[in-house]
mmCIF file of C-alpha atoms in Angstrom:
data_model
loop_
_atom_site.group_PDB
_atom_site.id
_atom_site.type_symbol
_atom_site.label_atom_id
_atom_site.label_comp_id
_atom_site.label_asym_id
_atom_site.label_seq_id
_atom_site.Cartn_x
_atom_site.Cartn_y
_atom_site.Cartn_z
ATOM 1 C CA MET O 30 39.978 124.696 61.603
ATOM 2 C CA THR O 31 43.466 124.190 63.009
ATOM 3 C CA ASP O 32 43.748 121.200 65.327
ATOM 4 C CA VAL O 33 44.742 121.925 68.957
ATOM 5 C CA ALA O 34 46.969 118.751 69.014
ATOM 6 C CA GLU O 35 48.745 119.898 65.933
ATOM 7 C CA LEU O 36 49.260 123.397 67.500
ATOM 8 C CA TYR O 37 50.556 121.762 70.651
ATOM 9 C CA ALA O 38 53.065 119.652 68.840
ATOM 10 C CA ARG O 39 54.358 122.597 66.759
ATOM 11 C CA HIS O 40 54.333 125.375 69.422
ATOM 12 C CA ARG O 41 54.813 123.727 72.834
ATOM 13 C CA LEU O 42 58.699 123.983 73.015
ATOM 14 C CA PRO O 43 59.018 127.549 71.773
ATOM 15 C CA LEU O 44 56.204 128.662 74.156
ATOM 16 C CA THR O 45 57.793 126.792 77.087
ATOM 17 C CA ARG O 46 61.101 128.493 76.387
ATOM 18 C CA LEU O 47 59.399 131.842 76.385
ATOM 19 C CA ALA O 48 57.640 131.049 79.610
ATOM 20 C CA VAL O 49 60.914 129.985 81.202
ATOM 21 C CA ALA O 50 62.504 133.216 80.292
ATOM 22 C CA MET O 51 59.599 135.105 81.908
ATOM 23 C CA LEU O 52 59.100 132.842 85.002
ATOM 24 C CA GLY O 53 62.541 131.628 85.669
ATOM 25 C CA ASP O 54 61.870 127.898 86.096
ATOM 26 C CA LEU O 55 60.844 125.067 83.901
ATOM 27 C CA ALA O 56 58.082 123.593 86.038
ATOM 28 C CA SER O 57 56.132 126.833 86.242
ATOM 29 C CA ALA O 58 56.732 127.507 82.510
ATOM 30 C CA GLU O 59 55.440 124.042 81.601
ATOM 31 C CA ASP O 60 52.345 124.528 83.787
ATOM 32 C CA ALA O 61 51.676 127.900 82.241
ATOM 33 C CA VAL O 62 51.786 126.483 78.682
ATOM 34 C CA GLN O 63 49.723 123.450 79.581
ATOM 35 C CA GLU O 64 47.036 125.677 81.151
ATOM 36 C CA VAL O 65 46.885 127.747 77.978
ATOM 37 C CA PHE O 66 46.408 124.644 75.820
ATOM 38 C CA VAL O 67 43.810 123.098 78.185
ATOM 39 C CA LYS O 68 41.792 126.276 77.949
ATOM 40 C CA LEU O 69 42.116 126.293 74.225
ATOM 41 C CA TRP O 70 41.143 122.597 73.985
ATOM 42 C CA SER O 71 37.908 123.388 75.847
ATOM 43 C CA ARG O 72 37.240 126.347 73.488
ATOM 44 C CA ALA O 73 38.640 124.950 70.180
ATOM 45 C CA GLU O 74 35.954 126.869 68.240
ATOM 46 C CA LEU O 75 37.813 129.988 69.186
ATOM 47 C CA LEU O 76 40.658 129.080 66.694
ATOM 48 C CA GLU O 77 38.260 129.670 63.814
ATOM 49 C CA LYS O 78 38.035 133.337 64.742
ATOM 50 C CA VAL O 79 41.717 133.788 65.269
ATOM 51 C CA ALA O 80 43.809 135.184 62.336
ATOM 52 C CA SER O 81 47.154 133.816 63.693
ATOM 53 C CA PRO O 82 46.947 130.934 66.073
ATOM 54 C CA SER O 83 50.738 131.312 66.958
ATOM 55 C CA ALA O 84 50.279 134.979 67.894
ATOM 56 C CA TYR O 85 47.223 134.113 69.920
ATOM 57 C CA LEU O 86 49.094 131.327 71.860
ATOM 58 C CA ARG O 87 52.170 133.606 72.410
ATOM 59 C CA THR O 88 49.891 136.273 73.847
ATOM 60 C CA ALA O 89 48.011 133.849 75.888
ATOM 61 C CA VAL O 90 51.308 132.356 77.380
ATOM 62 C CA VAL O 91 52.552 135.917 78.203
ATOM 63 C CA ASN O 92 49.239 136.685 79.924
ATOM 64 C CA ARG O 93 49.415 133.437 81.911
ATOM 65 C CA ALA O 94 53.005 134.161 82.985
ATOM 66 C CA ARG O 95 51.910 137.575 84.142
ATOM 67 C CA SER O 96 49.226 135.996 86.267
ATOM 68 C CA VAL O 97 51.793 133.609 87.784
ATOM 69 C CA GLN O 98 54.155 136.559 88.471
ATOM 70 C CA ARG O 99 51.300 138.496 90.216
ATOM 71 C CA ARG O 100 50.443 135.489 92.346
ATOM 72 C CA ARG O 101 54.130 135.009 93.335
ATOM 73 C CA LYS O 102 54.348 138.673 94.252
ATOM 74 C CA THR O 103 51.364 138.371 96.459
ATOM 75 C CA GLU O 104 52.745 135.240 98.098
ATOM 76 C CA ARG O 105 56.098 136.885 98.793
ATOM 77 C CA GLU O 106 54.290 139.779 100.484
ATOM 78 C CA TYR O 107 52.435 137.539 102.818
ATOM 79 C CA ARG O 108 55.237 134.900 103.382
ATOM 80 C CA ALA O 109 56.339 134.545 106.965
ATOM 81 C CA LEU O 110 59.621 136.373 107.535
ATOM 82 C CA PHE O 111 61.591 133.431 108.945
ATOM 83 C CA VAL O 112 61.080 131.257 105.798
ATOM 84 C CA PRO O 113 64.325 131.156 103.809
ATOM 85 C CA ASP O 114 64.015 131.870 100.036
ATOM 86 C CA VAL O 115 66.515 129.101 98.828
ATOM 87 C CA GLU O 116 66.585 127.516 95.440
ATOM 88 C CA PRO O 117 66.499 123.679 95.245
ATOM 89 C CA ALA O 118 70.048 122.092 95.185
ATOM 90 C CA GLU O 119 69.293 120.539 91.809
ATOM 91 C CA ALA O 120 68.697 124.081 90.260
ATOM 92 C CA THR O 121 72.025 125.400 91.449
ATOM 93 C CA ALA O 122 74.040 122.215 90.756
ATOM 94 C CA MET O 123 72.863 121.895 87.112
ATOM 95 C CA VAL O 124 73.170 125.437 85.991
ATOM 96 C CA PRO O 125 76.657 127.174 85.553
ATOM 97 C CA LEU O 126 77.268 130.254 87.764
ATOM 98 C CA GLU O 127 77.179 132.711 84.924
ATOM 99 C CA TYR O 128 73.736 131.591 83.809
ATOM 100 C CA ARG O 129 72.457 131.832 87.296
ATOM 101 C CA GLU O 130 73.794 135.376 87.682
ATOM 102 C CA VAL O 131 72.058 136.378 84.403
ATOM 103 C CA ALA O 132 68.790 134.664 85.422
ATOM 104 C CA VAL O 133 68.743 136.500 88.799
ATOM 105 C CA ALA O 134 69.464 139.764 87.147
ATOM 106 C CA VAL O 135 66.692 139.219 84.591
ATOM 107 C CA ARG O 136 64.226 138.287 87.364
ATOM 108 C CA GLU O 137 65.027 141.525 89.169
ATOM 109 C CA LEU O 138 64.023 143.657 86.159
ATOM 110 C CA PRO O 139 60.596 145.362 86.196
ATOM 111 C CA MET O 140 57.941 143.089 84.532
ATOM 112 C CA ARG O 141 57.612 144.961 81.255
ATOM 113 C CA GLN O 142 61.398 145.009 80.706
ATOM 114 C CA ARG O 143 61.613 141.302 81.537
ATOM 115 C CA GLU O 144 58.831 140.527 79.129
ATOM 116 C CA VAL O 145 60.216 142.560 76.235
ATOM 117 C CA LEU O 146 63.615 141.030 76.607
ATOM 118 C CA ALA O 147 62.209 137.531 76.762
ATOM 119 C CA LEU O 148 60.170 137.996 73.692
ATOM 120 C CA ARG O 149 63.112 139.638 71.831
ATOM 121 C CA TYR O 150 65.953 137.397 72.837
ATOM 122 C CA TRP O 151 64.371 134.052 73.687
ATOM 123 C CA ALA O 152 61.322 133.997 71.425
ATOM 124 C CA ASP O 153 63.245 135.945 68.670
ATOM 125 C CA LEU O 154 60.402 138.270 67.859
ATOM 126 C CA SER O 155 60.439 141.530 65.950
ATOM 127 C CA GLU O 156 59.635 144.850 67.641
ATOM 128 C CA ALA O 157 56.222 144.771 65.874
ATOM 129 C CA ASP O 158 55.430 141.262 67.093
ATOM 130 C CA ILE O 159 56.468 142.147 70.645
ATOM 131 C CA ALA O 160 54.278 145.281 70.609
ATOM 132 C CA GLN O 161 51.332 143.212 69.317
ATOM 133 C CA THR O 162 51.861 140.384 71.847
ATOM 134 C CA LEU O 163 52.086 142.851 74.840
ATOM 135 C CA GLY O 164 49.511 145.307 73.561
ATOM 136 C CA ILE O 165 52.006 148.236 73.566
ATOM 137 C CA THR O 166 53.598 150.525 71.094
ATOM 138 C CA ARG O 167 56.837 149.799 69.252
ATOM 139 C CA GLY O 168 58.336 152.926 70.962
ATOM 140 C CA THR O 169 57.592 151.380 74.413
ATOM 141 C CA VAL O 170 59.182 148.046 73.155
ATOM 142 C CA LYS O 171 62.349 149.913 72.165
ATOM 143 C CA SER O 172 62.561 151.989 75.442
ATOM 144 C CA ALA O 173 61.886 148.896 77.628
ATOM 145 C CA ALA O 174 64.523 146.884 75.792
ATOM 146 C CA SER O 175 67.077 149.645 75.982
ATOM 147 C CA ARG O 176 66.462 150.210 79.734
ATOM 148 C CA GLY O 177 66.496 146.521 80.448
ATOM 149 C CA MET O 178 69.740 145.900 78.598
ATOM 150 C CA ARG O 179 71.316 148.938 80.297
ATOM 151 C CA THR O 180 70.266 147.620 83.733
ATOM 152 C CA LEU O 181 71.510 144.069 83.031
ATOM 153 C CA THR O 182 74.846 145.455 81.753
ATOM 154 C CA GLU O 183 75.335 147.526 84.937
ATOM 155 C CA ARG O 184 74.323 144.650 87.217
ATOM 156 C CA LEU O 185 76.545 141.998 85.578
ATOM 157 C CA LYS O 186 79.550 144.289 85.315
ATOM 158 C CA ASN O 187 80.278 143.725 89.068
#
């Protein structure tokens, strides 16, 4: 049986980077990864049935990030109109303008394109691994990546 603490030590940072790419901020990404490991800790016997713990963890983090994104969307829909949507000063002061522009453009992509690009360029996964992680076909991965990159290129040209 694979030890949860060993998996945590080995996979926490790459999973957090993946979650940051999908969610856009470190605090939410760390929370998502922690929640996945807490659930896994309470059900450690599950690891005996899993062929690839790293693929299982990656899929769990993607699913958790999707849940966070859905919750954020619901919150935005019900947010009062007069509440300004402003980033904290620390976030804008610490990140160069070019990176902020890219992060904003990525956040504006449809969820599937954002997920595919995050898994491809931040998690460095193959098309087959992305398809397995997201539960989609390789063709869908290719088209989502192509559309996402085309959209980013158009938005960032200006």
